[in-house]
Short mmCIF file of C-alpha atoms in Angstrom, two decimals:
data_model
loop_
_atom_site.label_atom_id
_atom_site.label_comp_id
_atom_site.label_asym_id
_atom_site.label_seq_id
_atom_site.Cartn_x
_atom_site.Cartn_y
_atom_site.Cartn_z
CA MET A 53 30.35 42.53 -35.07
CA THR A 54 32.16 42.26 -31.72
CA ARG A 55 32.44 45.21 -29.38
CA PRO A 56 35.85 45.99 -27.88
CA PRO A 57 35.80 45.32 -24.09
CA SER A 58 34.61 48.39 -22.39
CA LEU A 59 34.99 47.13 -18.72
CA SER A 60 38.53 45.88 -19.06
CA HIS A 61 39.99 48.50 -16.72
CA PRO A 62 42.23 46.96 -14.02
CA PHE A 63 40.09 48.53 -11.27
CA LEU A 64 36.93 46.87 -12.50
CA LEU A 65 37.20 43.28 -11.30
CA GLY A 66 34.47 40.66 -11.76
CA PHE A 67 32.48 42.57 -14.32
CA ASP A 68 32.57 39.89 -16.94
CA ASP A 69 28.83 39.23 -16.61
CA ILE A 70 28.05 42.85 -17.33
CA GLU A 71 30.07 42.44 -20.59
CA ARG A 72 28.12 39.47 -21.64
CA ALA A 73 24.88 41.08 -20.75
CA LEU A 74 25.65 44.12 -22.86
CA ASP A 75 26.47 41.70 -25.75
CA ARG A 76 23.06 40.02 -25.34
CA VAL A 77 21.12 43.28 -25.26
CA ALA A 78 22.89 44.53 -28.48
CA LYS A 79 21.99 41.47 -30.33
CA GLY A 80 18.18 41.86 -29.49
CA ALA A 81 18.08 45.58 -30.08
CA GLY A 82 16.65 44.99 -33.67
CA GLU A 83 13.26 43.62 -32.37
CA GLY A 84 10.30 45.76 -33.23
CA TYR A 85 7.13 43.77 -32.32
CA PRO A 86 5.28 44.04 -30.10
CA PRO A 87 5.70 47.63 -29.19
CA TYR A 88 6.23 48.11 -25.48
CA ASN A 89 6.51 50.73 -22.75
CA ILE A 90 8.57 50.63 -19.55
CA GLU A 91 7.44 52.95 -16.68
CA ARG A 92 8.54 53.85 -13.20
CA MET A 93 5.61 53.44 -10.94
CA PRO A 94 4.98 56.01 -8.07
CA ARG A 95 7.02 55.05 -4.99
CA THR A 96 5.49 54.78 -1.50
CA ASP A 97 6.95 54.77 1.84
CA ASN A 98 6.92 51.05 2.54
CA GLU A 99 7.43 49.60 -0.96
CA PRO A 100 10.50 49.26 -3.02
CA ASP A 101 11.02 50.84 -6.46
CA LYS A 102 8.57 49.25 -9.00
CA LEU A 103 8.58 49.15 -12.76
CA ARG A 104 6.02 48.09 -15.27
CA ILE A 105 6.58 46.68 -18.66
CA THR A 106 3.48 47.05 -20.85
CA LEU A 107 3.29 45.17 -24.24
CA ALA A 108 0.69 45.81 -26.94
CA VAL A 109 -0.50 42.20 -27.61
CA ALA A 110 -3.85 42.92 -29.22
CA GLY A 111 -5.47 39.59 -30.65
CA PHE A 112 -3.64 37.35 -28.27
CA SER A 113 -5.45 35.44 -25.63
CA ARG A 114 -4.01 34.57 -22.21
CA GLU A 115 -3.39 31.04 -23.35
CA GLN A 116 -1.48 32.18 -26.34
CA LEU A 117 1.00 34.11 -24.10
CA GLU A 118 3.88 32.72 -22.08
CA ILE A 119 6.13 34.58 -19.60
CA THR A 120 9.29 32.92 -18.29
CA LEU A 121 12.17 34.03 -16.11
CA GLU A 122 15.41 32.27 -16.52
CA GLU A 123 18.23 33.48 -14.39
CA ASN A 124 17.92 37.30 -15.00
CA GLN A 125 16.27 37.04 -18.42
CA LEU A 126 12.51 37.82 -18.58
CA THR A 127 10.97 36.33 -21.85
CA ILE A 128 7.50 36.90 -23.26
CA ARG A 129 6.31 34.74 -26.10
CA GLY A 130 3.14 34.90 -27.97
CA ARG A 131 2.01 32.10 -30.36
CA GLN A 132 -1.16 32.42 -32.52
CA ILE A 133 -2.21 29.46 -34.58
CA ASP A 134 -3.69 30.05 -38.00
CA ASP A 135 -7.33 28.87 -38.15
CA LYS A 136 -7.50 26.83 -41.33
CA THR A 137 -11.33 26.47 -41.09
CA ARG A 138 -11.89 30.16 -41.77
CA GLN A 139 -12.09 31.66 -45.32
CA PHE A 140 -10.89 35.18 -45.48
CA LEU A 141 -11.94 37.50 -48.29
CA HIS A 142 -9.28 39.98 -47.14
CA ARG A 143 -6.61 39.18 -44.57
CA GLY A 144 -5.03 42.27 -43.07
CA ILE A 145 -4.37 40.84 -39.63
CA ALA A 146 -1.88 38.13 -39.77
CA ALA A 147 -1.45 35.29 -37.12
CA ARG A 148 1.94 35.98 -35.73
CA GLN A 149 4.40 34.82 -33.27
CA PHE A 150 6.79 36.96 -31.22
CA GLN A 151 9.42 36.66 -28.47
CA ARG A 152 10.63 39.75 -26.63
CA SER A 153 13.36 39.46 -23.85
CA PHE A 154 14.39 41.88 -21.04
CA LEU A 155 17.61 41.37 -19.19
CA LEU A 156 16.83 42.22 -15.49
CA ALA A 157 19.25 43.37 -12.89
CA ASP A 158 20.36 41.22 -10.04
CA GLY A 159 17.80 41.35 -7.24
CA MET A 160 14.81 42.38 -9.53
CA GLN A 161 11.62 40.48 -8.63
CA VAL A 162 8.63 39.73 -10.93
CA LEU A 163 5.60 40.59 -9.06
CA GLY A 164 2.99 39.40 -11.53
CA ALA A 165 1.37 39.89 -14.93
CA ASP A 166 -2.12 41.17 -16.10
CA LEU A 167 -3.72 41.02 -19.46
CA SER A 168 -6.39 43.72 -20.14
CA ASN A 169 -7.83 45.49 -23.26
CA GLY A 170 -4.97 43.92 -25.45
CA LEU A 171 -2.21 45.24 -23.05
CA LEU A 172 0.01 42.87 -21.15
CA ALA A 173 1.37 44.51 -18.04
CA ILE A 174 4.24 42.89 -16.03
CA ASP A 175 5.13 44.35 -12.67
CA LEU A 176 8.62 44.29 -11.32
CA ALA A 177 10.21 45.27 -8.07
CA ARG A 178 13.65 46.32 -7.13
CA PRO A 179 14.19 46.06 -3.41
CA GLU A 180 16.67 48.27 -1.86
CA PRO A 181 19.83 46.32 -1.32
CA GLU A 182 21.14 46.07 2.28
CA ARG A 183 24.20 48.22 2.82
CA LEU A 184 26.86 45.96 4.19
CA VAL A 185 30.11 47.15 5.66
CA ARG A 186 32.49 44.40 6.62
CA ARG A 187 35.95 44.69 8.18
CA ILE A 188 38.59 42.50 6.75
CA ASP A 189 41.26 41.21 9.17
CA ILE A 190 44.93 41.51 8.00
CA MET A 191 46.95 38.43 8.71
CA SER A 192 50.62 38.64 9.49
CA ARG A 193 52.84 35.99 7.82
CA ASP A 194 56.02 36.42 9.78
#
């Protein structure tokens, strides 16, 4: 299903990328595994705004997880390989794979990632953009 363009007003110039980003986010909204939190970290005087994405990845080792950043898309992948040498009498925990993506705003920086007690935490920073005011000269074509 295609959304009608919502940013097509004549005063909104150059927002095509936002339209595409909204479409990408809408397509990935059905993902449910693994569960995750996004929290705003307390701000300090000399640091920019920080966010933390925490994913519940119990059963995954560091080697089975991969985090990539391509353009503005942060992607976390988990791959578990089924151990054929083990013989289960009951199998309630499946070896699974997942991929979860987050679309980051321009200027967002990935500071690092940490895996502890089955939780993968990825820290992000949003530096304050510089406020630029530029005067545009008007040329006369007489």
